[in-house]
Coordinates of C-alpha atoms and ligand atoms in Angstrom, one line a residue:
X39 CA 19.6 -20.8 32.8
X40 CA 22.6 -21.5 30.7
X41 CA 23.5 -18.8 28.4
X42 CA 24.8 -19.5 24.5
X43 CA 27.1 -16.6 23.9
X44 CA 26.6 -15.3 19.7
X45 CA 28.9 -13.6 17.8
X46 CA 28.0 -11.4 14.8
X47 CA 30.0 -10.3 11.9
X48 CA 28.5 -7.3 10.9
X49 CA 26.1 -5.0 12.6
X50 CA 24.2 -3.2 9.5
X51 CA 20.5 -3.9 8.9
X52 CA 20.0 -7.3 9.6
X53 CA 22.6 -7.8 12.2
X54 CA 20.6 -4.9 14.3
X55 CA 17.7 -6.3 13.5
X56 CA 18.7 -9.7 15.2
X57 CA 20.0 -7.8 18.3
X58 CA 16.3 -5.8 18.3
X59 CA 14.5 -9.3 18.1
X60 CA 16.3 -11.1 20.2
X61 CA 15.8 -8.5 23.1
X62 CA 12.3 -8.6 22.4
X63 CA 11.5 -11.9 22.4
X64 CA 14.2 -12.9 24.5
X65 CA 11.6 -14.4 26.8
X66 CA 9.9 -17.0 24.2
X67 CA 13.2 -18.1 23.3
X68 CA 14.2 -19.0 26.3
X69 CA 11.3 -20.8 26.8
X70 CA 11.7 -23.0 24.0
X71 CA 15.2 -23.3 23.8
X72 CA 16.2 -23.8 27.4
X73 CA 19.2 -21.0 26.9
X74 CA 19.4 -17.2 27.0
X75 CA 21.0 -16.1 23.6
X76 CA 23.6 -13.4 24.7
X77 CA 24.8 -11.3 21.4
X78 CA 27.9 -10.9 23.4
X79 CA 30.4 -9.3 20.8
X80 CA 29.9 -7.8 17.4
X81 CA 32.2 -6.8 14.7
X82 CA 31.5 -3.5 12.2
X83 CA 33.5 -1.4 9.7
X84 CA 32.8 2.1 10.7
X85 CA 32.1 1.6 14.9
X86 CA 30.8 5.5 15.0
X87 CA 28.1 4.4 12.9
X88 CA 24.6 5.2 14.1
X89 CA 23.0 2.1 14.9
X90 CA 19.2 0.8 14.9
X91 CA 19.8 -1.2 18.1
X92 CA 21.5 -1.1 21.4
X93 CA 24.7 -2.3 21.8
X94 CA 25.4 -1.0 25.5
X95 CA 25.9 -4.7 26.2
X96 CA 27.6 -6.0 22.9
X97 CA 31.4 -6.0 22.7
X98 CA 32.0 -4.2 19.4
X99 CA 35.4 -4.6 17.7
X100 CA 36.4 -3.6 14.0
X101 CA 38.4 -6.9 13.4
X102 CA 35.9 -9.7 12.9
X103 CA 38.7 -12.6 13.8
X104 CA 38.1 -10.9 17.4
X105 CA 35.1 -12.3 17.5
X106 CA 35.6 -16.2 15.6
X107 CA 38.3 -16.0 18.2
X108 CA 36.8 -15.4 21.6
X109 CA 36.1 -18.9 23.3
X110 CA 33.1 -18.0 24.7
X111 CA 31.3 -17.7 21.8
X112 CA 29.3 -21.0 20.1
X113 CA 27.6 -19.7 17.4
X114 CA 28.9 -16.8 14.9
X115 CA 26.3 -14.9 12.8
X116 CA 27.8 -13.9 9.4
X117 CA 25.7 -10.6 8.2
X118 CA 28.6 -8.7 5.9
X119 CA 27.6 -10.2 2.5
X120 CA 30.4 -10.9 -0.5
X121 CA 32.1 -13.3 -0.6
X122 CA 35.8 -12.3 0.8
X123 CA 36.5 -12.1 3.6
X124 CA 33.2 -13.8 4.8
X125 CA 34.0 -16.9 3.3
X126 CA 37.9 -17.2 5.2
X127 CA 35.8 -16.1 8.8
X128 CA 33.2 -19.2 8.2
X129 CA 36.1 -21.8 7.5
X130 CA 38.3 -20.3 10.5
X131 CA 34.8 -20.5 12.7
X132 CA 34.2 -23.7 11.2
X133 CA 37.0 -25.3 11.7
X134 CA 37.4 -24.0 15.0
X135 CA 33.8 -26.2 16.0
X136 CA 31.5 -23.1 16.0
X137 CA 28.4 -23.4 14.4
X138 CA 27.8 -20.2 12.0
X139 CA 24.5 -18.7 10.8
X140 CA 24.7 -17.0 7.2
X141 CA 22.1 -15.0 5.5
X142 CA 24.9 -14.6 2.7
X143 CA 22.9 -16.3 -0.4
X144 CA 25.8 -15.2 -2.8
X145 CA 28.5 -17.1 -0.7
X146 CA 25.9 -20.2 -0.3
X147 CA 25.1 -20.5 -3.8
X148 CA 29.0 -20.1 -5.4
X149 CA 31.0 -21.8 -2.0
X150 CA 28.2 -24.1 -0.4
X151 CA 29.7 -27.3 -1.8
X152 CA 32.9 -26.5 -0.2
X153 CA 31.2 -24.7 2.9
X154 CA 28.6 -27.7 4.0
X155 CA 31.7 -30.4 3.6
X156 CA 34.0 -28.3 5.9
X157 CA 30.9 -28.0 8.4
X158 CA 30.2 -31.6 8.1
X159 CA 34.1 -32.3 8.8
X160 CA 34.1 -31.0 12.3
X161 CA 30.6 -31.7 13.0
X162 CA 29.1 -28.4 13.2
X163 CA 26.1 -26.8 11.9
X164 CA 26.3 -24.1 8.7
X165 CA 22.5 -22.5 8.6
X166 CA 21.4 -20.1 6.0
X167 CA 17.6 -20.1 6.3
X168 CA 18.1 -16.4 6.3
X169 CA 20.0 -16.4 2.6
X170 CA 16.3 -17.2 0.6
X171 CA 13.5 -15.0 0.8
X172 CA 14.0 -13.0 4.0
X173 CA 11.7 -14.4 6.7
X174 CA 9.7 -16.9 5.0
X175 CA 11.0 -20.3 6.3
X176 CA 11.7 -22.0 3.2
X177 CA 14.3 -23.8 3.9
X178 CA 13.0 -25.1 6.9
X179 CA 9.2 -26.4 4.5
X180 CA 11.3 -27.9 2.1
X181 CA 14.5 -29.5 3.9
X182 CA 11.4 -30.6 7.1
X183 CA 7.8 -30.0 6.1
X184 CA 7.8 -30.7 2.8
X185 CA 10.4 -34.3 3.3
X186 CA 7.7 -36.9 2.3
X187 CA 7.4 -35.9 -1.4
X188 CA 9.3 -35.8 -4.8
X189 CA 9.4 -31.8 -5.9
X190 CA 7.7 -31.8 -9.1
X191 CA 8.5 -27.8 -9.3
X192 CA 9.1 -24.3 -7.5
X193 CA 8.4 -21.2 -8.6
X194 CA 9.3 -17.6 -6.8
X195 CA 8.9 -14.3 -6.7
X196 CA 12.9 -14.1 -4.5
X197 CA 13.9 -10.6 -5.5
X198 CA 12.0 -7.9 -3.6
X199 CA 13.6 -5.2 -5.1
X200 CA 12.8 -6.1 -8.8
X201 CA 9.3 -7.2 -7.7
X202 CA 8.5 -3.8 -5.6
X203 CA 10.0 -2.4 -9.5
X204 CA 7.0 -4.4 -11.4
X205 CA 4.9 -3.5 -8.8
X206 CA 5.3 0.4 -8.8
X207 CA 5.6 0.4 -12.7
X208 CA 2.0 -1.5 -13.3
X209 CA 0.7 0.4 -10.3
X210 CA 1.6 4.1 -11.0
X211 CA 3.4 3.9 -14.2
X212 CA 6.8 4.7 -12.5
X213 CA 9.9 5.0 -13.7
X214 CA 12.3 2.2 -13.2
X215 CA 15.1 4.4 -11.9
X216 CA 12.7 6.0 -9.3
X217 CA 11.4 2.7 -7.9
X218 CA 15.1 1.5 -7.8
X219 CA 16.7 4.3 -5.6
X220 CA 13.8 3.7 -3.4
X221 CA 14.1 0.5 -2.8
X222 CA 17.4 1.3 -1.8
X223 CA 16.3 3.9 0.6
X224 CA 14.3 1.2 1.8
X225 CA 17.7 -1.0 2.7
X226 CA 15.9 -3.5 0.3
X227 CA 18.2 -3.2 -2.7
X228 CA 22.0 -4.8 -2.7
X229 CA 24.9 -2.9 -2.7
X230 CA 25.4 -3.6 -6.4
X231 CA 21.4 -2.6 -7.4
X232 CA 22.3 -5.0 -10.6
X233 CA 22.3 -8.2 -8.4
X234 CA 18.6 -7.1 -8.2
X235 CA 17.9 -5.4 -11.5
X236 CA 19.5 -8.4 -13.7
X237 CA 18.2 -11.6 -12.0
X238 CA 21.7 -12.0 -10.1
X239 CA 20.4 -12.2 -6.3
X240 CA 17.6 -14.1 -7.6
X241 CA 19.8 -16.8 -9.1
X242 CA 21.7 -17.3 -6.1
X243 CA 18.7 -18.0 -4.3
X244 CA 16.8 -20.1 -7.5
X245 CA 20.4 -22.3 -7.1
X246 CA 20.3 -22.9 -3.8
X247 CA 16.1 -23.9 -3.6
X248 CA 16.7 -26.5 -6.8
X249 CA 19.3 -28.1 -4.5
X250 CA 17.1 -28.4 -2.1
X251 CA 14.4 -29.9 -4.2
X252 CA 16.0 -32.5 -6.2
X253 CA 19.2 -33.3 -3.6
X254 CA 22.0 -32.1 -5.9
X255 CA 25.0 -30.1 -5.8
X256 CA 24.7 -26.4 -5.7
X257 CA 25.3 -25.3 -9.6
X258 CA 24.8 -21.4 -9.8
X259 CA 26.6 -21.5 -13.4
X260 CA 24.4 -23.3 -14.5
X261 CA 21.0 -21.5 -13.8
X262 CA 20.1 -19.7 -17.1
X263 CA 19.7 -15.8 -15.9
X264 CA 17.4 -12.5 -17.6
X265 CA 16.7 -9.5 -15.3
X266 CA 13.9 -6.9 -15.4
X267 CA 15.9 -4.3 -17.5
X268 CA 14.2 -4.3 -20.5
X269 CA 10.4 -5.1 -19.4
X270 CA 8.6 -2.1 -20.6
X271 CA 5.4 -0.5 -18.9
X272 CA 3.9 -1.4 -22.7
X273 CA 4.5 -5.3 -22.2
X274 CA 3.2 -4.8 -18.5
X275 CA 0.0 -3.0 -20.1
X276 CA -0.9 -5.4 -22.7
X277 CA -0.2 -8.4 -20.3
X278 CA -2.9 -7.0 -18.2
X279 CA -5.2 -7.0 -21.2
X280 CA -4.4 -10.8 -22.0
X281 CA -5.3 -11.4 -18.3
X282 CA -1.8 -12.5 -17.1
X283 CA 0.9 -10.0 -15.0
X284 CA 4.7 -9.9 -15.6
X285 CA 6.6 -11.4 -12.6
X286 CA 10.1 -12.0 -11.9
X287 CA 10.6 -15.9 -11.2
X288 CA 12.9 -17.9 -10.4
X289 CA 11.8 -21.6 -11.7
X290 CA 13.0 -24.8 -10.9
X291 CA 11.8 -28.0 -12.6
X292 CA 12.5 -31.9 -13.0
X293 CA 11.5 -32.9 -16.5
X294 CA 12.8 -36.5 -17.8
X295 CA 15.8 -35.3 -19.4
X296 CA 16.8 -33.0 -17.0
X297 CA 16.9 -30.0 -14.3
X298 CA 15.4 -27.1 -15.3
X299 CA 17.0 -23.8 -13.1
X300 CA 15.9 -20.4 -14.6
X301 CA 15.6 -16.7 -13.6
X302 CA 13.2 -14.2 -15.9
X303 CA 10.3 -12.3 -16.3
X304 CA 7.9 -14.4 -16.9
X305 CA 3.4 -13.7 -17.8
X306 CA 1.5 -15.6 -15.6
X307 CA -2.2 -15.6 -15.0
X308 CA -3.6 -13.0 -13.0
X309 CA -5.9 -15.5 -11.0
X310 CA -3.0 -17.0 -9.5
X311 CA -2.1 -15.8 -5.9
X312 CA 1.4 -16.0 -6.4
X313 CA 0.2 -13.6 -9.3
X314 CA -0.8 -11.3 -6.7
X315 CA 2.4 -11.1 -4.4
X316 CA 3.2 -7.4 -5.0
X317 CA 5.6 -4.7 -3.1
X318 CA 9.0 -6.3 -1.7
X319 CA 7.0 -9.1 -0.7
X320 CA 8.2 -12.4 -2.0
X321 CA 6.5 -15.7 -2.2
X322 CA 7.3 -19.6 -3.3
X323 CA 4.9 -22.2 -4.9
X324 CA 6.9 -25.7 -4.2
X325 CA 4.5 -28.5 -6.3
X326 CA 5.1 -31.4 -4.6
X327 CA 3.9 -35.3 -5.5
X328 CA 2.4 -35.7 -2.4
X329 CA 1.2 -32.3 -0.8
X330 CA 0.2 -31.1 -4.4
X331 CA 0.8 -27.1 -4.5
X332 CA 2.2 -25.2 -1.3
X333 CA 2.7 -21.3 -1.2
X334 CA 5.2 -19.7 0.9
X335 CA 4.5 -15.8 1.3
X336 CA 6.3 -12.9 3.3
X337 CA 9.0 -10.4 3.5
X338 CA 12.2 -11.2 1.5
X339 CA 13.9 -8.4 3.2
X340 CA 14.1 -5.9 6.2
X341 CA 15.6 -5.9 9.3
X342 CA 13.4 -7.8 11.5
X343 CA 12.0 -10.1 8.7
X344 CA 15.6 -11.3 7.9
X345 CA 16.2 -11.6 11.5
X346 CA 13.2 -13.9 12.0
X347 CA 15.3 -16.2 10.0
X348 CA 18.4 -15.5 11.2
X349 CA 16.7 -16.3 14.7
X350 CA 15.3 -19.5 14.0
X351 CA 18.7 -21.0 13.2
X352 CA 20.3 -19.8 16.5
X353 CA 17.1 -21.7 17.8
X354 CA 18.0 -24.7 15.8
X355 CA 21.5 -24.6 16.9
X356 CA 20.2 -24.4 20.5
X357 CA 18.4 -27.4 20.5
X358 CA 21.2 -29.2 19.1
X359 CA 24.0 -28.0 21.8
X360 CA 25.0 -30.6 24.1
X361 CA 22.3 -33.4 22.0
X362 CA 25.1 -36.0 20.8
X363 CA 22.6 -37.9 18.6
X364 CA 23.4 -37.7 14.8
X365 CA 20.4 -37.6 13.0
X366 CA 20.5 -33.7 12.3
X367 CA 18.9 -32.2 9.2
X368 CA 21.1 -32.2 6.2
X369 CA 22.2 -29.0 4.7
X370 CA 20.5 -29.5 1.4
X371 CA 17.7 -31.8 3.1
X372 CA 19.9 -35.3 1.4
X373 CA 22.0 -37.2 2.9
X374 CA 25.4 -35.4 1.8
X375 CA 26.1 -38.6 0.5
X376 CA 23.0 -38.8 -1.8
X377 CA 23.4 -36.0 -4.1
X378 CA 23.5 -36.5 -7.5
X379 CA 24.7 -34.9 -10.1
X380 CA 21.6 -34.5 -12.1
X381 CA 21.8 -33.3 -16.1
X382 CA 20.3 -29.7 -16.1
X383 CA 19.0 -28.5 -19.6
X384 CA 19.9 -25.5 -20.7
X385 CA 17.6 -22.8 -22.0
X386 CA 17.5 -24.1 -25.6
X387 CA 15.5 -27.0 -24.3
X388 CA 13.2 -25.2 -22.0
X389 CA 9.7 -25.6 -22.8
X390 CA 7.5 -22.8 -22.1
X391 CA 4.7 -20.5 -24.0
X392 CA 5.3 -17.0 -25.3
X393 CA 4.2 -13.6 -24.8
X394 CA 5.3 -11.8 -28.3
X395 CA 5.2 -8.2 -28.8
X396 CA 6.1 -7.8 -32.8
X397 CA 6.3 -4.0 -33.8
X398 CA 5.2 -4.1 -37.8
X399 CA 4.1 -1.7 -40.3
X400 CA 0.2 -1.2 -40.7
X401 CA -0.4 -2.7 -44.1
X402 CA -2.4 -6.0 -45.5
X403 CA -1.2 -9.2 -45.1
X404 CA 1.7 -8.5 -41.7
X405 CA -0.3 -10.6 -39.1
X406 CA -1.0 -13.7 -41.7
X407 CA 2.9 -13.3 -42.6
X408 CA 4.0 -13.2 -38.8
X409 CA 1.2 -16.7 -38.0
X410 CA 2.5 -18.3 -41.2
X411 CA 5.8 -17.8 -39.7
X412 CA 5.2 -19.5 -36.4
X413 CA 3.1 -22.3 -38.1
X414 CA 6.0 -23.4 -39.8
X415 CA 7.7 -23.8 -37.2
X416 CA 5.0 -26.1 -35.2
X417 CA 4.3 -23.5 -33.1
X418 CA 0.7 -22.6 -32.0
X419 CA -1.4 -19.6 -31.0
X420 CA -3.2 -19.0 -28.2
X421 CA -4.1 -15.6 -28.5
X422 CA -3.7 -12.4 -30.5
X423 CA -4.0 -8.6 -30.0
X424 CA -3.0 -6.0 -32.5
X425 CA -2.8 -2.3 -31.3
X426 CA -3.2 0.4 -33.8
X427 CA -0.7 3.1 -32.9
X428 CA -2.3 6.4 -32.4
X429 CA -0.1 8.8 -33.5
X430 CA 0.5 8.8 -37.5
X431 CA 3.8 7.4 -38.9
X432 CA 4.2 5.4 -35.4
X433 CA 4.3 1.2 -35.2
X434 CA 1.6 -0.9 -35.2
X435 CA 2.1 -3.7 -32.3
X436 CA 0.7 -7.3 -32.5
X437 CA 0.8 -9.4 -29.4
X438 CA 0.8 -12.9 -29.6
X439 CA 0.3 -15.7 -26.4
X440 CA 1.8 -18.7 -27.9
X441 CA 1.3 -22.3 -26.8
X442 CA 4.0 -24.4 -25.3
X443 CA 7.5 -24.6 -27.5
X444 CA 10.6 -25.7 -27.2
X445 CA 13.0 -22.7 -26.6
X446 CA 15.0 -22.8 -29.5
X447 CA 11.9 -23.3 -32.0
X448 CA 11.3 -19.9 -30.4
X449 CA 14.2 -18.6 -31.4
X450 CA 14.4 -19.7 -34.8
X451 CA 10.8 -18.1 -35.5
X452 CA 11.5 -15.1 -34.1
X453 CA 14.7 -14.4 -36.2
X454 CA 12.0 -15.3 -39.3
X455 CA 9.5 -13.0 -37.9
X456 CA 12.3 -10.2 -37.5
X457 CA 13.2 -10.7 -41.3
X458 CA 10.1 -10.0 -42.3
X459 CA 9.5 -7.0 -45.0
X460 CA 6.9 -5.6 -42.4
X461 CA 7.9 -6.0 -39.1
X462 CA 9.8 -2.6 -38.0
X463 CA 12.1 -3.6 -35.1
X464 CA 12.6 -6.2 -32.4
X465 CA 10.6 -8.3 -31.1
X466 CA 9.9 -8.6 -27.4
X467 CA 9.1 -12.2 -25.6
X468 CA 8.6 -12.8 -22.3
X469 CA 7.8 -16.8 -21.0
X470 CA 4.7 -17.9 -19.7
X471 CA 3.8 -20.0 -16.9
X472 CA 0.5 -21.3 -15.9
X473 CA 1.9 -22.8 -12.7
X474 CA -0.5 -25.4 -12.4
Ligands
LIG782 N1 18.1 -7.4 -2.4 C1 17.4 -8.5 -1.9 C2 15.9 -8.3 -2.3 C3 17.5 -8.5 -0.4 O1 15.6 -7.3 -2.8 O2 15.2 -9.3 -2.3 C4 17.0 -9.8 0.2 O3 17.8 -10.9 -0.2

């Protein structure tokens, strides 16, 4: 059988992982490649480091250009993360006609533009199936499966880290820092924990799925970004109560006058599944005009979940070497030559509903003062909640579920509401999404 020699750059969690999985499946993938997949050298910072696989038969080196170098090898795998140097070793493998694997999301989602164009140029394949979501083959259901329809919207739970966060604090009423440094014992968290914590990771990802569903360039400045940092246990409690939980999305949606591309915490309702997605597990609804709704679930991160993706793009390669015909899959699922440049709104004219948490003083006439407020600003109410406090000389809380408005209409209430003789400090509001 022909062997297809692989290169890695970087041999940490993912990049053992790979080696792991493709020694145990090495079988299957033979089978429905037609080539054995030989991780034949490897490149790490710190070689002495323990590793979770066996390397008896990899070729480690401490200079990654060792291994973009070596002839022999077709395909480099790109597992350090950041974006210097692994940007320079993807051109030089590029342009030296290897095909590279990435599960780098942050050097997609800032460099992609210039990355796919320099892949296209010499004809080779750049594959990042393993940059969104871990193992779930998104990229593969929207740029393949999912080819017949106009995408209407997507929504995703992409960070596991903040969503194992929710999760523990509805769950056991942890505290965020707890959660947080266990994640990161868990190898789930990024090096920088605010790429999780502050909707960074997740907006890498949300930039590079909108691409894919509306055939544009990749625009991460452009997608609006809130982390998890200031959801309290209190918002997740009375969420609960209005039947909806608090979830970290990223959301993507064509409206008539634009893109929208958004990263927050956002109430949806409990009876949802995606609702339901809890731990480090991630999950993507993709509405489409054909298909109607499609969820996506699995694990976003973890050695051998990444790896599944990571995999299945070696596969792709595979099936590809030596196959002269031009009609491969195009890296944002367009024709390169079909993207558009598509107006994206910003967050002012985002349409959404309101959870409202208003902290006010326990005396006649606050709630009429705080709905007065929001009628005159044409905005409705879906539902109200007022929680007595029950310690003396302590806020009152009113909660509010608004009906859809316009962003800044929001904004222009809540600064009324906040002006307000009675209400004792800032307001909290979190989005809502039916996802229907
Ligand atoms: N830090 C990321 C997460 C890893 O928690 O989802 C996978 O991209």
């Amino acid at each position: 059988m022909n062997v297809v020699k692989v290169g890695l750059l970087g041999l940490g969690t993912v990049g053992g992982g790979t080696v792991n999985v493709l020694t145990k499946n090495s079988s299957d993938i033979s089978r429905r490649t037609g080539y054995q997949v030989v991780v034949s050298k490897a490149s790490a910072r710190d070689l002495s480091r323990l590793r979770i696989c066996d390397t008896d038969d990899i070729q480690l080196t401490t200079n990654p250009e060792d291994v973009i170098n070596d002839p022999e090898i077709q395909i480099v795998v790109e597992l350090m993360g950041g974006e210097e140097p692994a940007k320079s070793l993807i051109l030089a493998a590029l342009a030296q006609g290897k095909h590279v694997v990435t599960a780098n999301k942050a050097l997609i989602a800032n460099h992609g533009n210039e990355l796919f164009a320099v892949a296209a140029k010499h004809n080779v394949t750049l594959a990042y199936e393993a940059a969104i979501a871990g193992g779930i083959p998104i990229v593969k259901a929207m740029r393949e499966g999912l080819t017949a329809n106009g995408i209407d919207w997507l929504a995703g739970i992409i960070n596991g880290t903040g969503n194992f966060i929710l999760t523990e604090m509805r769950d056991k009423g942890s505290a965020f820092a707890d959660v947080l440094k266990e994640a990161q014992e868990l190898g789930y968290a990024e090096a920088d924990p605010e790429y999780d914590v502050e909707g960074i990771d997740a907006a890498h990802k949300l930039c590079i799925l909108a691409s894919l569903a509306f055939g544009m360039p990749l625009n991460l400045e452009r997608v609006y970004t809130e982390g998890i940092s200031k959801v309290t246990p209190l918002d997740v409690t009375y969420a609960e109560e209005l039947g909806y939980r608090i979830k970290h999305l990223g959301i993507a949606r064509r409206r008539n006058e634009g893109i929208e591309m958004r990263v927050h915490p956002t109430l949806i309702p409990e009876k949802r599944l995606i609702a339901n997605v809890d731990g480090v597990m991630n999950a993507v609804v993709v509405k489409g005009n054909a298909v109607g709704s499609t969820l996506y679930y699995g694990a976003g991160a973890g050695a051998e979940a990444t790896a599944s993706a990571v995999i299945a793009d070696i596969v792709d390669i595979c099936r590809q070497l030596g196959n002269t015909s031009s009609n491969a899959v195009p890296a944002l699922g367009f024709l390169d030559t079909e993207l558009k440049d598509l107006p994206i709104l910003s967050i002012e004219d985002v349409e959404t509903a309101f959870y409202l948490r208003v902290p006010v003083e326990d005396k006649p006439g606050v709630m009429a003062a705080i709905t007065s407020v929001l009628a005159n600003n044409g905005i409705s109410i879906e539902a109200v909640l007022q929680k007595e406090s029950e310690h003396h000389g302590e806020n009152t809380q009113v909660i509010l579920l608004t009906n859809c408005v316009v962003e800044k209409s929001m904004v222009s209430a809540l600064k009324e509401i906040e002006l307000l003789d009675s209400t004792t400090g800032a307001a909290t509001r979190i989005r809502v999404e039916s996802l229907q």
